[in-house]
Coordinates of C-alpha atoms in Angstrom, one line a residue:
X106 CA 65.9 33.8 177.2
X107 CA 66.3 37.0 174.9
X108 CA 63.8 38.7 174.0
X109 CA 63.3 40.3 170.7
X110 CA 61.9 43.6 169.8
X111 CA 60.0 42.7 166.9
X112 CA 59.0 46.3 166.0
X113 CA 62.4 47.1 166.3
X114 CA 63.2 44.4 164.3
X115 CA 60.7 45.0 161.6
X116 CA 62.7 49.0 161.5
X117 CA 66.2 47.7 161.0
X118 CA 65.3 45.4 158.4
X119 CA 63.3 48.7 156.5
X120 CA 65.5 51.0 157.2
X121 CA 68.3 48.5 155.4
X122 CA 66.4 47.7 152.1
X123 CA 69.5 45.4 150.6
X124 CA 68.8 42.7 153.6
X125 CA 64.7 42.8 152.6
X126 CA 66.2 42.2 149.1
X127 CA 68.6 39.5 150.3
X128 CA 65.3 38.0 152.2
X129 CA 63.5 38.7 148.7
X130 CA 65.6 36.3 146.9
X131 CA 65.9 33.4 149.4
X132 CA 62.0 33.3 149.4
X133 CA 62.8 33.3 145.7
X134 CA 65.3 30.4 145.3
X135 CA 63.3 28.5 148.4
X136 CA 60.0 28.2 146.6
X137 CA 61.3 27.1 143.4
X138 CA 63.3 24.6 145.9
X139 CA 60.1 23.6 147.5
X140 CA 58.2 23.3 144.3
X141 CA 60.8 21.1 142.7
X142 CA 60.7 18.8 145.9
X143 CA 56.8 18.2 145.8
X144 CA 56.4 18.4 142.4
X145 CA 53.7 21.4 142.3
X146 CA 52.4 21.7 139.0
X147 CA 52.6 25.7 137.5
X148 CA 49.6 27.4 138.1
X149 CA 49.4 30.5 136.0
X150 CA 45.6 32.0 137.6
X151 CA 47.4 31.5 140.8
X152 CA 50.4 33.2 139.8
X153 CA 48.4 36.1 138.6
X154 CA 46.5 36.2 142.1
X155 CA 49.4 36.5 144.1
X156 CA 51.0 38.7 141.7
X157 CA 48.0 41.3 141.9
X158 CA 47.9 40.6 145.8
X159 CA 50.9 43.4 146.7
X160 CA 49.4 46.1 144.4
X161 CA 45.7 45.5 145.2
X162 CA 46.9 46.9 148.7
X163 CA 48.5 49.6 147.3
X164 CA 45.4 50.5 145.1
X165 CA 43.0 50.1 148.4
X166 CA 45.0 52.2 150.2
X167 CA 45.1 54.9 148.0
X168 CA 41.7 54.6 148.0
X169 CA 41.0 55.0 151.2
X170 CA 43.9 57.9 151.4
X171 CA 41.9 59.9 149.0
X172 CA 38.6 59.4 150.6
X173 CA 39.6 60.4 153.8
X174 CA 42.1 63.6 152.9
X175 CA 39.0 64.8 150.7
X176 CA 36.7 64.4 154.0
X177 CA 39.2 66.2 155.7
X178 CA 39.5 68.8 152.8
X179 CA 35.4 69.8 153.3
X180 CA 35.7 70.1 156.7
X181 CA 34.6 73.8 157.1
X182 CA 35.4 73.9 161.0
X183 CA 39.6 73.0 160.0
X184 CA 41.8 75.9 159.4
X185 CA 44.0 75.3 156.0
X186 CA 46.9 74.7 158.5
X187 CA 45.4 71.5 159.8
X188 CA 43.8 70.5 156.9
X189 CA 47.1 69.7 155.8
X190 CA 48.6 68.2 158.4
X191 CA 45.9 65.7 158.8
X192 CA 46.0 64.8 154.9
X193 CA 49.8 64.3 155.8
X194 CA 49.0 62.5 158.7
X195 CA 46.7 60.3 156.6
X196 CA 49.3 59.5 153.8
X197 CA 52.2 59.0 156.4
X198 CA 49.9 56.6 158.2
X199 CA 50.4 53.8 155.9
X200 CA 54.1 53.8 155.6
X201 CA 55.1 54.5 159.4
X202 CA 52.2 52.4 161.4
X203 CA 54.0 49.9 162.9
X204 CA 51.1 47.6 162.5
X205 CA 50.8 47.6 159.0
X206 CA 54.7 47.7 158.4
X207 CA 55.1 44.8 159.7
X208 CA 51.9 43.4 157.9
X209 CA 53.1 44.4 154.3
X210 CA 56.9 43.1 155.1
X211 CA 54.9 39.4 156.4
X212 CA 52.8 39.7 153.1
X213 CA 55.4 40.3 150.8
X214 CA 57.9 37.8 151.8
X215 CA 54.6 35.5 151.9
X216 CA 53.4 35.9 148.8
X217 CA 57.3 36.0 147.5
X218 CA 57.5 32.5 148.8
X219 CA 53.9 31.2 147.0
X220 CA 54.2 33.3 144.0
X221 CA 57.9 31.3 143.1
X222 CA 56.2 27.7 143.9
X223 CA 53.2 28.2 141.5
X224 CA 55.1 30.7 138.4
X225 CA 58.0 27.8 138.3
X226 CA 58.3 26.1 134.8
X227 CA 59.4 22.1 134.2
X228 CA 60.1 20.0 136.9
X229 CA 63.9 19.6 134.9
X230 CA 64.7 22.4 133.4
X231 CA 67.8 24.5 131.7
X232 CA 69.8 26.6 133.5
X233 CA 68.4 30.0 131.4
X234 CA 64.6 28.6 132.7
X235 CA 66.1 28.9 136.3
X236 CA 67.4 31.9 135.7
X237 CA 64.6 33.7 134.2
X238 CA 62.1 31.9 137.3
X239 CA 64.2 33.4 140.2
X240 CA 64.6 37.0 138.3
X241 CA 60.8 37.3 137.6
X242 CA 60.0 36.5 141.3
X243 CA 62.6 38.6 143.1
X244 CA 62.2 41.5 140.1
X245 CA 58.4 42.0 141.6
X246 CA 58.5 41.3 144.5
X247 CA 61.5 44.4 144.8
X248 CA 59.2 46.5 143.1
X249 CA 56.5 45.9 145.6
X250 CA 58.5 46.5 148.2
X251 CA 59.4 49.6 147.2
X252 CA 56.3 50.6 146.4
X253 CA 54.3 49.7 149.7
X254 CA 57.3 49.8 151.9
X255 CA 59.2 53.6 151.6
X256 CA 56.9 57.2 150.5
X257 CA 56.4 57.9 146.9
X258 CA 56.1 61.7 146.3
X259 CA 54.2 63.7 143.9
X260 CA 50.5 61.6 143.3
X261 CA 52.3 57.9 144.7
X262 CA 48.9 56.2 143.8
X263 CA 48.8 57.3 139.8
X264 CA 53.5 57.3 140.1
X265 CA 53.0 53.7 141.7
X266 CA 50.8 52.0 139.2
X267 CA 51.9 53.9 136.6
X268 CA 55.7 52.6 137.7
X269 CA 54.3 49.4 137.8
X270 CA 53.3 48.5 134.8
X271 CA 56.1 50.2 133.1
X272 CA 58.3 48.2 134.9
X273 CA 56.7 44.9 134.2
X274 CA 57.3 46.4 130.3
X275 CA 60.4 46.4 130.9
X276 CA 61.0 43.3 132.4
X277 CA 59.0 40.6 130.3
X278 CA 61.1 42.8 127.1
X279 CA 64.6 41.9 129.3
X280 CA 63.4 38.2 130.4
X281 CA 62.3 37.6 126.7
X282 CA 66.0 38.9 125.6
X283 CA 68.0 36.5 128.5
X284 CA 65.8 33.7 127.3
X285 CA 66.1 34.1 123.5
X286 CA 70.0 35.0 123.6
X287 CA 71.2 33.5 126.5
X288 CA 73.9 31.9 124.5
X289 CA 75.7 35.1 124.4
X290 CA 76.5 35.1 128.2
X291 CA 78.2 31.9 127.1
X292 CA 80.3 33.6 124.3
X293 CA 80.9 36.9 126.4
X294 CA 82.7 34.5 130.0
X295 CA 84.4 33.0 127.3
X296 CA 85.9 36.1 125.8
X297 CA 86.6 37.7 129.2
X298 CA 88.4 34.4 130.3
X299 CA 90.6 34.1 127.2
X300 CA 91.6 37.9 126.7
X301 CA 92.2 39.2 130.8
X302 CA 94.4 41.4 129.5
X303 CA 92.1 43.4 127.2
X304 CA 89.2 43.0 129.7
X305 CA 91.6 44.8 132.8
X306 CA 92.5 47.6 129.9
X307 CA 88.7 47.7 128.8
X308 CA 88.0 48.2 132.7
X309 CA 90.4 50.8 133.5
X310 CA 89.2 53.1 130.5
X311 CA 85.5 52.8 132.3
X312 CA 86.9 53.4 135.8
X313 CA 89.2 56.2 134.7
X314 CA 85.9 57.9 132.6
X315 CA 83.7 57.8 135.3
X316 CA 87.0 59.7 138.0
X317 CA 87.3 61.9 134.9
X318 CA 83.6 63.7 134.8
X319 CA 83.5 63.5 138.4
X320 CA 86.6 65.3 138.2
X321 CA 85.8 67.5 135.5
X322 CA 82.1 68.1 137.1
X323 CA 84.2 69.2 140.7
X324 CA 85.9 71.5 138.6
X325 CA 83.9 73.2 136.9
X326 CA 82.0 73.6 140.6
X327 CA 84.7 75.2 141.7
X328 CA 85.3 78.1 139.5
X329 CA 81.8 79.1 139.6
X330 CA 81.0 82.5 141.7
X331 CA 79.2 81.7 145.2
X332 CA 76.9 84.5 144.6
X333 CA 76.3 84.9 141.4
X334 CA 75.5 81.0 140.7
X335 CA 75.0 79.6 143.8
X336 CA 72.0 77.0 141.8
X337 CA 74.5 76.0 139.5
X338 CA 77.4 75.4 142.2
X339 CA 74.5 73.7 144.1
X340 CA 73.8 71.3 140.7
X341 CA 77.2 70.7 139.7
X342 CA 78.3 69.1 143.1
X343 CA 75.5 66.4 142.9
X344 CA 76.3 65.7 139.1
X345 CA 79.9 65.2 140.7
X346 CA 78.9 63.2 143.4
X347 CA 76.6 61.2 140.9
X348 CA 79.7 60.5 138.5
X349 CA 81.6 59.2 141.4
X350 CA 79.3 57.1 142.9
X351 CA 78.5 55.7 139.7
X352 CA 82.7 55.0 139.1
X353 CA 82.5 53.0 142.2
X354 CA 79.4 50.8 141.7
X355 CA 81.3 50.6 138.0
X356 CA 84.2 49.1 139.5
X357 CA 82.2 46.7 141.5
X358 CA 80.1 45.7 138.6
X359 CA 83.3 44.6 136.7
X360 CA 84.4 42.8 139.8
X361 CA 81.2 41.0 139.6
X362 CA 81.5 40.5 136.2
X363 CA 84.7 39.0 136.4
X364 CA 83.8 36.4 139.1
X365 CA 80.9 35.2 137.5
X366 CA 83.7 34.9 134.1
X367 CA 85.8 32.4 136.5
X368 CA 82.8 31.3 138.0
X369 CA 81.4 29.4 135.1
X370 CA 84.7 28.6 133.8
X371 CA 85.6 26.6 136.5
X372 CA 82.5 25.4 137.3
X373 CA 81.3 24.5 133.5
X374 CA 77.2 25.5 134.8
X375 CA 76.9 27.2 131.4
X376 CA 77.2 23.9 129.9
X377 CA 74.8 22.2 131.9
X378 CA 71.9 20.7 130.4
X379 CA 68.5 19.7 132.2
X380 CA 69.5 20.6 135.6
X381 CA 68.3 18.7 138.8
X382 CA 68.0 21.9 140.9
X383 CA 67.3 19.0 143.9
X384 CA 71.0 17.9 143.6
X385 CA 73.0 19.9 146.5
X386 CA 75.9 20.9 144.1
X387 CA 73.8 22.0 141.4
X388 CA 71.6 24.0 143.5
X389 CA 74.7 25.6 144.9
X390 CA 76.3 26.6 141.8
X391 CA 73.0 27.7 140.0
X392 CA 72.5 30.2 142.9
X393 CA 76.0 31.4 143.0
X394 CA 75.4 31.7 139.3
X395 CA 72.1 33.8 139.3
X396 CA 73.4 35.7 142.8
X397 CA 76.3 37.1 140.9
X398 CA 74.2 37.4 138.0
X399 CA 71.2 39.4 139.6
X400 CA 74.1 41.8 141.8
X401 CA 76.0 42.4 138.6
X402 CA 72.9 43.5 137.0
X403 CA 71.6 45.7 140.0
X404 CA 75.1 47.3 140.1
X405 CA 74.8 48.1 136.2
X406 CA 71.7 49.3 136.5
X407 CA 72.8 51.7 139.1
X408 CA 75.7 53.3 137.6
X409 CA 73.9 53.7 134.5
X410 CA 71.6 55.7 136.5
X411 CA 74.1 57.5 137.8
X412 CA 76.0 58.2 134.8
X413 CA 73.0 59.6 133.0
X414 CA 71.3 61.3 134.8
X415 CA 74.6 63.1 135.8
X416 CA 75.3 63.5 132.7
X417 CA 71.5 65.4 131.5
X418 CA 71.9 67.1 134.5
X419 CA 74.9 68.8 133.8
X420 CA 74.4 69.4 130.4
X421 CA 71.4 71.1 131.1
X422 CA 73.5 72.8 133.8
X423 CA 75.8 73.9 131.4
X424 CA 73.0 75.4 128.7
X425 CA 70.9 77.0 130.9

């Protein structure tokens, strides 16, 4: 028999956030699956439980963190030196016990798994309901990994909430957009399917932008004086770095977009009424449908990151 290390386990999966994510969203598509197949009626107060579950450890352990680093701080008999290693000992505590690592991953996935069987909608439902289900659950549940999973500097417990409910913002505004115009991604596949040629052109000009800041950002690195503006040198490689990164996640986002184009061509799920998400068929193609939509999406969201924060950066670079 082999036996398995599950603390080294529990590190590999950290240390590799996309397979927590890809465990994310099967707890995701498994409790909607589950729900469907016993016919669980949406509880909203429920929902709301095990939604505040995830951040109500977060908000205990900070806390706790404070309490403790401020005993620490009034301790006359500590010189200043290990006054602050202990308050870093107490705030590293929580992210590197193995104990409670492998607590929060357990509870996270958990609650993942409840929080999709109870937030469901209809018992038949459209294809954007689906949709809009699976994105709500794995959206905050990624956001609560993040959060009690990996260090947040500068005040994490006022960044964490803070980041928190901005996010959630965010997110009802996008879900509320998908589920009022969720037509469009019917009329934007079609497009893309009927004019390949303009869409390959369209994606070339994006790919070719993105080499040409990086390029230009590289450049502009290069002529600058080592001692003279060695911050600048320093600042003008990263906003390169950033514009390339950002060209390559682009070129995989259009990849994306294109297969989910051919996808639901060939497939016809945008056409799809009521959808039995019990029927093996249709519960393949709706996840292929939301996977590629929910990767497409992260991949967007990164290069837009990318692109303008490289792009502030270097502007500011550039005034300064």
């Amino acid at each position: 028999m082999v036996n398995v290390d599950n603390s080294k386990l529990i590190n590999v999966i950290i240390e590799n956030p996309y397979i927590l994510l890809f465990m994310i969203y099967i707890c995701s598509v498994w409790g909607l699956y589950i729900k469907f197949y016993f016919k669980i009626p949406e509880n909203y107060l429920i929902s709301l439980v095990l939604l505040l579950f995830p951040l109500s450890i977060y908000i205990a352990f900070g806390y706790v963190n404070i309490r403790n680093s401020n005993k620490v701080i009034k301790d006359n008999e500590l010189t200043g030196l290990q006054k602050l290693d202990l308050v870093n000992y107490i705030y590293d505590y929580f992210y590197q016990n193995e104990g409670l690592r492998y607590y929060k991953l357990t509870s996270i996935l958990i609650v993942c798994f409840l929080f999709s069987i109870f937030n469901s909608a209809l018992n038949e439902t459209s294809l954007a309901d689906l949709t809009i289900n699976i994105l709500i659950t794995f959206a905050n549940f990624a956001s609560f990994m993040y959060l009690l999973l990996y260090p947040w500097e500068n005040s994490p417990i006022k960044n964490g909430i803070y980041g928190q409910v901005t996010f959630g913002l965010f997110l009802l505004l996008f879900l509320i957009i998908i589920k009022k115009f969720f037509y469009i991604f019917i009329i934007l596949f079609n497009i893309i399917m009927s004019h390949i040629n303009d869409f390959v052109i369209s994606s070339l000009t994006i790919i070719l932008l993105g080499a040409t800041l990086s390029l230009l950002a590289f450049t502009y690195n290069m002529v600058l004086t080592e001692e003279e503006e060695a911050e600048k040198k320093k600042k003008m490689k990263n906003n390169g770095e950033k514009f390339f990164i950002a060209t390559i996640i682009s070129l995989f986002f259009l990849i994306l977009i294109f297969s989910l184009s051919v996808f639901c061509n060939y497939s016809n799920i945008l056409l799809y009424g009521n959808i039995n998400f019990l029927d093996k068929a249709t519960f393949i193609n709706v996840n292929v449908f939301v996977f590629l939509l929910l990767t497409s999406l992260i991949a967007l969201i990164l290069s837009l990151g990318q692109i303008i924060s490289g792009i502030f950066s270097s502007l500011n670079n550039l005034l300064s």
